[in-house]
Amino acid sequence: MSIKNEIERIKATLTPEAKLIAVSKTKPIEMLQEAYDAGQRLFGENKALEMRDKHLALPDDIKWHFIGHLQTNKIKYIIDYVTLIHSIDSLNLLKEVNKEAAKKNRVVDCLLQFHIASEDTKFGLSMDEAEDLLQSEEYKAMANVRIVGVMGMATFTSDVQQVRSEFASLKGIFTSLKEKYFSEMPAFAEISMGMSDDYPIALEEGSTLVRVGSAIFGARNYNI
Ligand SMILES: *Cc1c(COP(=O)(O)O)cnc(C)c1O
């Protein structure tokens, strides 16, 4: 079971609109290089400094996706090269990303992260919070960020029906935001959902970005 085989196996299951993000957090450079050599170009990390170090060590044509909770004082470590920030969960965070992106003359693509799981430990906005953000004058004045879709994580459960309905609810959120705020913006097209244990369900429910880690690189060991 090699990294290459796993990537090819997962890619073969993707729908035409979906892409695979290889979630390489905690994994060493050599394993990312192996995935790169197998043709993988989209990588996901959840720690800003770790992503910065890996970005410096690996080829320039990698697209780096930031998928974790982002602290405002760490934005500077990712802002020059990040392709997509999946985890915008407050107006304040978006404001800080906008400010740092302006310093680098970039427009940085972002997703609004929604709380769709039943656990209360997972970060994310409610629909009301998202609408407050999108209707705020502060958001409307931001020239250096572009919201291109939504992200969410399902409950960690073996109840497939629950997971499916949480993904369906994220798709519903995407559709209503698209109609109400982004109907003139074709770039608002991304639904980031699905991880190693649930990406097949996420694909059936309309995911465009699956974030898969352990199914490609093996289980993570946080004690090393
Ligand atoms: C770690 C992580 C993943 C990948 O998890 P696996 O279960 O290893 O596939 C996906 N999304 C986010 C936000 C993560 O933090």
PDB file of C-alpha atoms and ligand atoms in Angstrom:
ATOM      1  CA  MET A   1       0.000   0.000   0.000  1.00  0.00           C
ATOM      2  CA  SER A   2       2.093   2.934  -1.283  1.00  0.00           C
ATOM      3  CA  ILE A   3       1.287   6.652  -1.206  1.00  0.00           C
ATOM      4  CA  LYS A   4       1.096   6.579  -5.005  1.00  0.00           C
ATOM      5  CA  ASN A   5      -1.390   3.696  -5.006  1.00  0.00           C
ATOM      6  CA  GLU A   6      -3.616   5.370  -2.446  1.00  0.00           C
ATOM      7  CA  ILE A   7      -3.646   8.659  -4.361  1.00  0.00           C
ATOM      8  CA  GLU A   8      -4.518   6.864  -7.591  1.00  0.00           C
ATOM      9  CA  ARG A   9      -7.208   4.794  -5.875  1.00  0.00           C
ATOM     10  CA  ILE A  10      -8.881   7.886  -4.388  1.00  0.00           C
ATOM     11  CA  LYS A  11      -8.547   9.963  -7.574  1.00  0.00           C
ATOM     12  CA  ALA A  12     -10.334   7.219  -9.506  1.00  0.00           C
ATOM     13  CA  THR A  13     -13.411   7.743  -7.293  1.00  0.00           C
ATOM     14  CA  LEU A  14     -13.617  11.536  -7.749  1.00  0.00           C
ATOM     15  CA  THR A  15     -16.575  13.136  -9.513  1.00  0.00           C
ATOM     16  CA  PRO A  16     -15.684  15.429 -12.472  1.00  0.00           C
ATOM     17  CA  GLU A  17     -16.098  18.592 -10.324  1.00  0.00           C
ATOM     18  CA  ALA A  18     -14.045  17.330  -7.354  1.00  0.00           C
ATOM     19  CA  LYS A  19     -10.350  17.628  -6.531  1.00  0.00           C
ATOM     20  CA  LEU A  20      -8.217  15.777  -4.000  1.00  0.00           C
ATOM     21  CA  ILE A  21      -6.313  17.692  -1.334  1.00  0.00           C
ATOM     22  CA  ALA A  22      -3.628  15.521   0.250  1.00  0.00           C
ATOM     23  CA  VAL A  23      -3.656  16.432   3.945  1.00  0.00           C
ATOM     24  CA  SER A  24      -0.013  16.089   4.934  1.00  0.00           C
ATOM     25  CA  LYS A  25      -0.043  17.618   8.448  1.00  0.00           C
ATOM     26  CA  THR A  26       2.513  16.024  10.834  1.00  0.00           C
ATOM     27  CA  LYS A  27       4.025  14.035   7.924  1.00  0.00           C
ATOM     28  CA  PRO A  28       7.700  14.438   6.934  1.00  0.00           C
ATOM     29  CA  ILE A  29       8.885  16.160   3.733  1.00  0.00           C
ATOM     30  CA  GLU A  30       9.907  12.795   2.201  1.00  0.00           C
ATOM     31  CA  MET A  31       6.306  11.591   2.249  1.00  0.00           C
ATOM     32  CA  LEU A  32       5.058  14.803   0.640  1.00  0.00           C
ATOM     33  CA  GLN A  33       7.776  14.467  -2.007  1.00  0.00           C
ATOM     34  CA  GLU A  34       6.576  10.923  -2.680  1.00  0.00           C
ATOM     35  CA  ALA A  35       3.028  12.217  -3.192  1.00  0.00           C
ATOM     36  CA  TYR A  36       4.384  15.007  -5.407  1.00  0.00           C
ATOM     37  CA  ASP A  37       6.297  12.469  -7.503  1.00  0.00           C
ATOM     38  CA  ALA A  38       3.024  10.569  -7.930  1.00  0.00           C
ATOM     39  CA  GLY A  39       1.558  13.727  -9.493  1.00  0.00           C
ATOM     40  CA  GLN A  40      -0.187  15.224  -6.451  1.00  0.00           C
ATOM     41  CA  ARG A  41      -0.092  19.052  -6.443  1.00  0.00           C
ATOM     42  CA  LEU A  42      -2.734  20.091  -3.871  1.00  0.00           C
ATOM     43  CA  PHE A  43      -1.633  19.755  -0.245  1.00  0.00           C
ATOM     44  CA  GLY A  44      -3.452  20.670   2.967  1.00  0.00           C
ATOM     45  CA  GLU A  45      -1.846  21.722   6.236  1.00  0.00           C
ATOM     46  CA  ASN A  46      -3.332  22.976   9.506  1.00  0.00           C
ATOM     47  CA  LYS A  47      -0.373  24.702  11.198  1.00  0.00           C
ATOM     48  CA  ALA A  48       1.020  27.912   9.697  1.00  0.00           C
ATOM     49  CA  LEU A  49       4.682  27.395  10.599  1.00  0.00           C
ATOM     50  CA  GLU A  50       4.675  23.776   9.484  1.00  0.00           C
ATOM     51  CA  MET A  51       3.151  24.823   6.171  1.00  0.00           C
ATOM     52  CA  ARG A  52       5.735  27.590   5.758  1.00  0.00           C
ATOM     53  CA  ASP A  53       8.617  25.148   6.325  1.00  0.00           C
ATOM     54  CA  LYS A  54       7.186  22.594   3.897  1.00  0.00           C
ATOM     55  CA  HIS A  55       6.490  25.277   1.295  1.00  0.00           C
ATOM     56  CA  LEU A  56      10.151  26.359   1.482  1.00  0.00           C
ATOM     57  CA  ALA A  57      11.419  22.772   1.176  1.00  0.00           C
ATOM     58  CA  LEU A  58       9.232  21.556  -1.696  1.00  0.00           C
ATOM     59  CA  PRO A  59       8.647  22.506  -5.390  1.00  0.00           C
ATOM     60  CA  ASP A  60       7.008  25.828  -6.225  1.00  0.00           C
ATOM     61  CA  ASP A  61       4.144  24.429  -8.269  1.00  0.00           C
ATOM     62  CA  ILE A  62       2.462  22.930  -5.188  1.00  0.00           C
ATOM     63  CA  LYS A  63      -0.849  24.553  -4.266  1.00  0.00           C
ATOM     64  CA  TRP A  64      -1.029  24.945  -0.499  1.00  0.00           C
ATOM     65  CA  HIS A  65      -4.423  24.818   1.195  1.00  0.00           C
ATOM     66  CA  PHE A  66      -4.705  25.968   4.779  1.00  0.00           C
ATOM     67  CA  ILE A  67      -7.370  23.838   6.474  1.00  0.00           C
ATOM     68  CA  GLY A  68      -6.906  24.394  10.212  1.00  0.00           C
ATOM     69  CA  HIS A  69      -7.911  26.985  12.751  1.00  0.00           C
ATOM     70  CA  LEU A  70      -5.908  30.087  11.813  1.00  0.00           C
ATOM     71  CA  GLN A  71      -4.598  32.433  14.492  1.00  0.00           C
ATOM     72  CA  THR A  72      -4.364  36.027  13.289  1.00  0.00           C
ATOM     73  CA  ASN A  73      -0.732  36.370  14.378  1.00  0.00           C
ATOM     74  CA  LYS A  74       0.226  33.413  12.108  1.00  0.00           C
ATOM     75  CA  ILE A  75      -1.347  34.709   8.888  1.00  0.00           C
ATOM     76  CA  LYS A  76       1.968  36.284   7.899  1.00  0.00           C
ATOM     77  CA  TYR A  77       3.600  32.838   7.574  1.00  0.00           C
ATOM     78  CA  ILE A  78       1.246  31.717   4.809  1.00  0.00           C
ATOM     79  CA  ILE A  79      -0.098  34.804   3.080  1.00  0.00           C
ATOM     80  CA  ASP A  80       2.408  35.138   0.191  1.00  0.00           C
ATOM     81  CA  TYR A  81       1.800  31.681  -1.268  1.00  0.00           C
ATOM     82  CA  VAL A  82      -1.389  30.123   0.148  1.00  0.00           C
ATOM     83  CA  THR A  83      -3.856  29.034  -2.571  1.00  0.00           C
ATOM     84  CA  LEU A  84      -6.987  28.749  -0.443  1.00  0.00           C
ATOM     85  CA  ILE A  85      -7.788  29.326   3.232  1.00  0.00           C
ATOM     86  CA  HIS A  86     -10.614  26.920   4.125  1.00  0.00           C
ATOM     87  CA  SER A  87     -11.191  28.049   7.668  1.00  0.00           C
ATOM     88  CA  ILE A  88     -12.623  31.572   7.842  1.00  0.00           C
ATOM     89  CA  ASP A  89     -14.839  31.485  10.917  1.00  0.00           C
ATOM     90  CA  SER A  90     -15.142  35.154  11.890  1.00  0.00           C
ATOM     91  CA  LEU A  91     -15.291  38.634  10.379  1.00  0.00           C
ATOM     92  CA  ASN A  92     -12.241  39.533  12.412  1.00  0.00           C
ATOM     93  CA  LEU A  93     -10.153  36.712  10.899  1.00  0.00           C
ATOM     94  CA  LEU A  94     -11.228  37.703   7.385  1.00  0.00           C
ATOM     95  CA  LYS A  95     -10.333  41.315   8.153  1.00  0.00           C
ATOM     96  CA  GLU A  96      -6.831  40.302   9.251  1.00  0.00           C
ATOM     97  CA  VAL A  97      -6.329  38.079   6.193  1.00  0.00           C
ATOM     98  CA  ASN A  98      -7.431  41.013   4.011  1.00  0.00           C
ATOM     99  CA  LYS A  99      -4.959  43.309   5.756  1.00  0.00           C
ATOM    100  CA  GLU A 100      -1.997  40.925   5.368  1.00  0.00           C
ATOM    101  CA  ALA A 101      -2.930  40.131   1.744  1.00  0.00           C
ATOM    102  CA  ALA A 102      -3.014  43.862   0.947  1.00  0.00           C
ATOM    103  CA  LYS A 103       0.573  44.195   2.181  1.00  0.00           C
ATOM    104  CA  LYS A 104       1.588  41.559  -0.387  1.00  0.00           C
ATOM    105  CA  ASN A 105      -0.604  42.933  -3.169  1.00  0.00           C
ATOM    106  CA  ARG A 106      -2.561  39.694  -3.367  1.00  0.00           C
ATOM    107  CA  VAL A 107      -6.202  38.738  -3.501  1.00  0.00           C
ATOM    108  CA  VAL A 108      -6.455  35.577  -1.409  1.00  0.00           C
ATOM    109  CA  ASP A 109      -9.241  33.036  -1.935  1.00  0.00           C
ATOM    110  CA  CYS A 110     -11.090  31.934   1.198  1.00  0.00           C
ATOM    111  CA  LEU A 111     -13.908  29.617   2.244  1.00  0.00           C
ATOM    112  CA  LEU A 112     -16.384  30.286   5.019  1.00  0.00           C
ATOM    113  CA  GLN A 113     -16.219  27.422   7.500  1.00  0.00           C
ATOM    114  CA  PHE A 114     -19.598  26.274   8.824  1.00  0.00           C
ATOM    115  CA  HIS A 115     -20.440  24.352  11.930  1.00  0.00           C
ATOM    116  CA  ILE A 116     -22.421  21.375  10.615  1.00  0.00           C
ATOM    117  CA  ALA A 117     -21.481  18.686  13.159  1.00  0.00           C
ATOM    118  CA  SER A 118     -23.311  17.845  16.343  1.00  0.00           C
ATOM    119  CA  GLU A 119     -20.088  18.091  18.416  1.00  0.00           C
ATOM    120  CA  ASP A 120     -19.592  21.587  19.786  1.00  0.00           C
ATOM    121  CA  THR A 121     -15.801  21.324  19.641  1.00  0.00           C
ATOM    122  CA  LYS A 122     -15.620  21.959  15.900  1.00  0.00           C
ATOM    123  CA  PHE A 123     -15.095  25.517  14.708  1.00  0.00           C
ATOM    124  CA  GLY A 124     -17.389  27.231  12.290  1.00  0.00           C
ATOM    125  CA  LEU A 125     -20.054  29.819  11.592  1.00  0.00           C
ATOM    126  CA  SER A 126     -23.827  29.495  11.780  1.00  0.00           C
ATOM    127  CA  MET A 127     -25.893  30.717   8.832  1.00  0.00           C
ATOM    128  CA  ASP A 128     -26.868  33.848  10.802  1.00  0.00           C
ATOM    129  CA  GLU A 129     -23.243  34.659  11.592  1.00  0.00           C
ATOM    130  CA  ALA A 130     -22.270  34.170   7.946  1.00  0.00           C
ATOM    131  CA  GLU A 131     -25.040  36.487   6.782  1.00  0.00           C
ATOM    132  CA  ASP A 132     -23.996  39.144   9.300  1.00  0.00           C
ATOM    133  CA  LEU A 133     -20.457  38.880   7.937  1.00  0.00           C
ATOM    134  CA  LEU A 134     -21.539  39.076   4.288  1.00  0.00           C
ATOM    135  CA  GLN A 135     -23.851  42.034   4.930  1.00  0.00           C
ATOM    136  CA  SER A 136     -21.300  44.035   6.909  1.00  0.00           C
ATOM    137  CA  GLU A 137     -19.835  47.211   5.447  1.00  0.00           C
ATOM    138  CA  GLU A 138     -16.408  46.020   6.569  1.00  0.00           C
ATOM    139  CA  TYR A 139     -16.660  42.897   4.410  1.00  0.00           C
ATOM    140  CA  LYS A 140     -17.966  44.845   1.412  1.00  0.00           C
ATOM    141  CA  ALA A 141     -14.920  47.133   1.599  1.00  0.00           C
ATOM    142  CA  MET A 142     -12.371  44.279   1.530  1.00  0.00           C
ATOM    143  CA  ALA A 143     -10.395  44.290  -1.725  1.00  0.00           C
ATOM    144  CA  ASN A 144      -7.792  41.611  -0.938  1.00  0.00           C
ATOM    145  CA  VAL A 145      -9.913  38.560  -0.126  1.00  0.00           C
ATOM    146  CA  ARG A 146     -12.375  36.664  -2.285  1.00  0.00           C
ATOM    147  CA  ILE A 147     -14.880  34.186  -0.838  1.00  0.00           C
ATOM    148  CA  VAL A 148     -15.130  31.233  -3.214  1.00  0.00           C
ATOM    149  CA  GLY A 149     -17.243  28.768  -1.239  1.00  0.00           C
ATOM    150  CA  VAL A 150     -17.839  26.905   2.006  1.00  0.00           C
ATOM    151  CA  MET A 151     -16.181  24.267   4.162  1.00  0.00           C
ATOM    152  CA  GLY A 152     -17.421  21.949   6.893  1.00  0.00           C
ATOM    153  CA  MET A 153     -16.593  18.860   8.916  1.00  0.00           C
ATOM    154  CA  ALA A 154     -19.159  16.184   9.700  1.00  0.00           C
ATOM    155  CA  THR A 155     -19.596  14.585  13.101  1.00  0.00           C
ATOM    156  CA  PHE A 156     -17.137  11.790  13.892  1.00  0.00           C
ATOM    157  CA  THR A 157     -19.661   8.960  13.950  1.00  0.00           C
ATOM    158  CA  SER A 158     -20.351   5.634  12.259  1.00  0.00           C
ATOM    159  CA  ASP A 159     -23.917   6.822  11.611  1.00  0.00           C
ATOM    160  CA  VAL A 160     -23.736   7.223   7.830  1.00  0.00           C
ATOM    161  CA  GLN A 161     -27.175   8.835   7.626  1.00  0.00           C
ATOM    162  CA  GLN A 162     -26.154  11.569  10.032  1.00  0.00           C
ATOM    163  CA  VAL A 163     -22.937  12.280   8.130  1.00  0.00           C
ATOM    164  CA  ARG A 164     -24.850  12.362   4.854  1.00  0.00           C
ATOM    165  CA  SER A 165     -27.423  14.799   6.185  1.00  0.00           C
ATOM    166  CA  GLU A 166     -24.695  17.088   7.578  1.00  0.00           C
ATOM    167  CA  PHE A 167     -23.004  17.192   4.167  1.00  0.00           C
ATOM    168  CA  ALA A 168     -26.381  17.823   2.524  1.00  0.00           C
ATOM    169  CA  SER A 169     -26.904  20.732   4.920  1.00  0.00           C
ATOM    170  CA  LEU A 170     -23.567  22.258   3.861  1.00  0.00           C
ATOM    171  CA  LYS A 171     -24.584  21.903   0.216  1.00  0.00           C
ATOM    172  CA  GLY A 172     -27.851  23.670   1.101  1.00  0.00           C
ATOM    173  CA  ILE A 173     -25.924  26.499   2.782  1.00  0.00           C
ATOM    174  CA  PHE A 174     -23.738  26.816  -0.311  1.00  0.00           C
ATOM    175  CA  THR A 175     -26.769  26.989  -2.614  1.00  0.00           C
ATOM    176  CA  SER A 176     -28.579  29.627  -0.605  1.00  0.00           C
ATOM    177  CA  LEU A 177     -25.480  31.817  -0.203  1.00  0.00           C
ATOM    178  CA  LYS A 178     -24.805  31.476  -3.931  1.00  0.00           C
ATOM    179  CA  GLU A 179     -28.327  32.672  -4.769  1.00  0.00           C
ATOM    180  CA  LYS A 180     -28.390  35.483  -2.263  1.00  0.00           C
ATOM    181  CA  TYR A 181     -24.838  36.903  -2.376  1.00  0.00           C
ATOM    182  CA  PHE A 182     -22.781  35.353  -5.171  1.00  0.00           C
ATOM    183  CA  SER A 183     -25.117  34.835  -8.127  1.00  0.00           C
ATOM    184  CA  GLU A 184     -22.924  37.117 -10.272  1.00  0.00           C
ATOM    185  CA  MET A 185     -19.710  35.410  -9.205  1.00  0.00           C
ATOM    186  CA  PRO A 186     -18.882  32.124 -10.980  1.00  0.00           C
ATOM    187  CA  ALA A 187     -15.793  31.698  -8.777  1.00  0.00           C
ATOM    188  CA  PHE A 188     -18.071  30.995  -5.807  1.00  0.00           C
ATOM    189  CA  ALA A 189     -18.106  27.282  -6.592  1.00  0.00           C
ATOM    190  CA  GLU A 190     -16.280  25.324  -3.899  1.00  0.00           C
ATOM    191  CA  ILE A 191     -17.715  22.972  -1.284  1.00  0.00           C
ATOM    192  CA  SER A 192     -14.874  21.596   0.832  1.00  0.00           C
ATOM    193  CA  MET A 193     -16.126  18.486   2.623  1.00  0.00           C
ATOM    194  CA  GLY A 194     -15.062  14.897   3.162  1.00  0.00           C
ATOM    195  CA  MET A 195     -12.076  13.316   4.941  1.00  0.00           C
ATOM    196  CA  SER A 196     -10.564   9.804   4.953  1.00  0.00           C
ATOM    197  CA  ASP A 197     -13.552   8.162   6.620  1.00  0.00           C
ATOM    198  CA  ASP A 198     -16.356   9.984   4.857  1.00  0.00           C
ATOM    199  CA  TYR A 199     -15.155  11.374   1.505  1.00  0.00           C
ATOM    200  CA  PRO A 200     -17.215   8.893  -0.588  1.00  0.00           C
ATOM    201  CA  ILE A 201     -20.392  10.227   1.064  1.00  0.00           C
ATOM    202  CA  ALA A 202     -19.191  13.829   0.648  1.00  0.00           C
ATOM    203  CA  LEU A 203     -18.638  13.241  -3.078  1.00  0.00           C
ATOM    204  CA  GLU A 204     -22.171  11.893  -3.422  1.00  0.00           C
ATOM    205  CA  GLU A 205     -23.456  15.028  -1.684  1.00  0.00           C
ATOM    206  CA  GLY A 206     -21.622  17.421  -4.027  1.00  0.00           C
ATOM    207  CA  SER A 207     -18.143  17.992  -2.565  1.00  0.00           C
ATOM    208  CA  THR A 208     -15.669  19.803  -4.839  1.00  0.00           C
ATOM    209  CA  LEU A 209     -12.660  19.472  -2.505  1.00  0.00           C
ATOM    210  CA  VAL A 210     -12.053  16.355  -0.433  1.00  0.00           C
ATOM    211  CA  ARG A 211      -9.405  16.711   2.275  1.00  0.00           C
ATOM    212  CA  VAL A 212      -7.835  13.286   2.738  1.00  0.00           C
ATOM    213  CA  GLY A 213      -4.928  12.600   5.096  1.00  0.00           C
ATOM    214  CA  SER A 214      -4.606   9.243   6.826  1.00  0.00           C
ATOM    215  CA  ALA A 215      -6.028   7.246   3.894  1.00  0.00           C
ATOM    216  CA  ILE A 216      -3.033   8.469   1.844  1.00  0.00           C
ATOM    217  CA  PHE A 217      -0.201   8.830   4.367  1.00  0.00           C
ATOM    218  CA  GLY A 218      -1.249   6.427   7.129  1.00  0.00           C
ATOM    219  CA  ALA A 219      -2.361   7.206  10.675  1.00  0.00           C
ATOM    220  CA  ARG A 220      -0.869  10.263  12.369  1.00  0.00           C
ATOM    221  CA  ASN A 221       1.152   9.964  15.536  1.00  0.00           C
ATOM    222  CA  TYR A 222       0.920  13.179  17.533  1.00  0.00           C
ATOM    223  CA  ASN A 223       3.380  11.987  20.170  1.00  0.00           C
ATOM    224  CA  ILE A 224       6.509  12.168  18.030  1.00  0.00           C
TER     225      ILE A 224
HETATM  226  C1  LIG B   1      -6.665  16.419   9.527  1.00  0.00           C
HETATM  227  C2  LIG B   1      -7.750  17.022   8.725  1.00  0.00           C
HETATM  228  C3  LIG B   1      -8.269  16.353   7.612  1.00  0.00           C
HETATM  229  C4  LIG B   1      -7.811  14.978   7.154  1.00  0.00           C
HETATM  230  O1  LIG B   1      -8.176  14.016   8.082  1.00  0.00           O
HETATM  231  P1  LIG B   1      -8.060  12.440   7.749  1.00  0.00           P
HETATM  232  O2  LIG B   1      -9.098  11.819   8.600  1.00  0.00           O
HETATM  233  O3  LIG B   1      -6.684  12.043   8.117  1.00  0.00           O
HETATM  234  O4  LIG B   1      -8.330  12.277   6.302  1.00  0.00           O
HETATM  235  C5  LIG B   1      -9.255  17.004   6.881  1.00  0.00           C
HETATM  236  N1  LIG B   1      -9.719  18.218   7.234  1.00  0.00           N
HETATM  237  C6  LIG B   1      -9.243  18.875   8.297  1.00  0.00           C
HETATM  238  C7  LIG B   1      -9.797  20.210   8.628  1.00  0.00           C
HETATM  239  C8  LIG B   1      -8.252  18.303   9.083  1.00  0.00           C
HETATM  240  O5  LIG B   1      -7.790  18.971  10.154  1.00  0.00           O
END
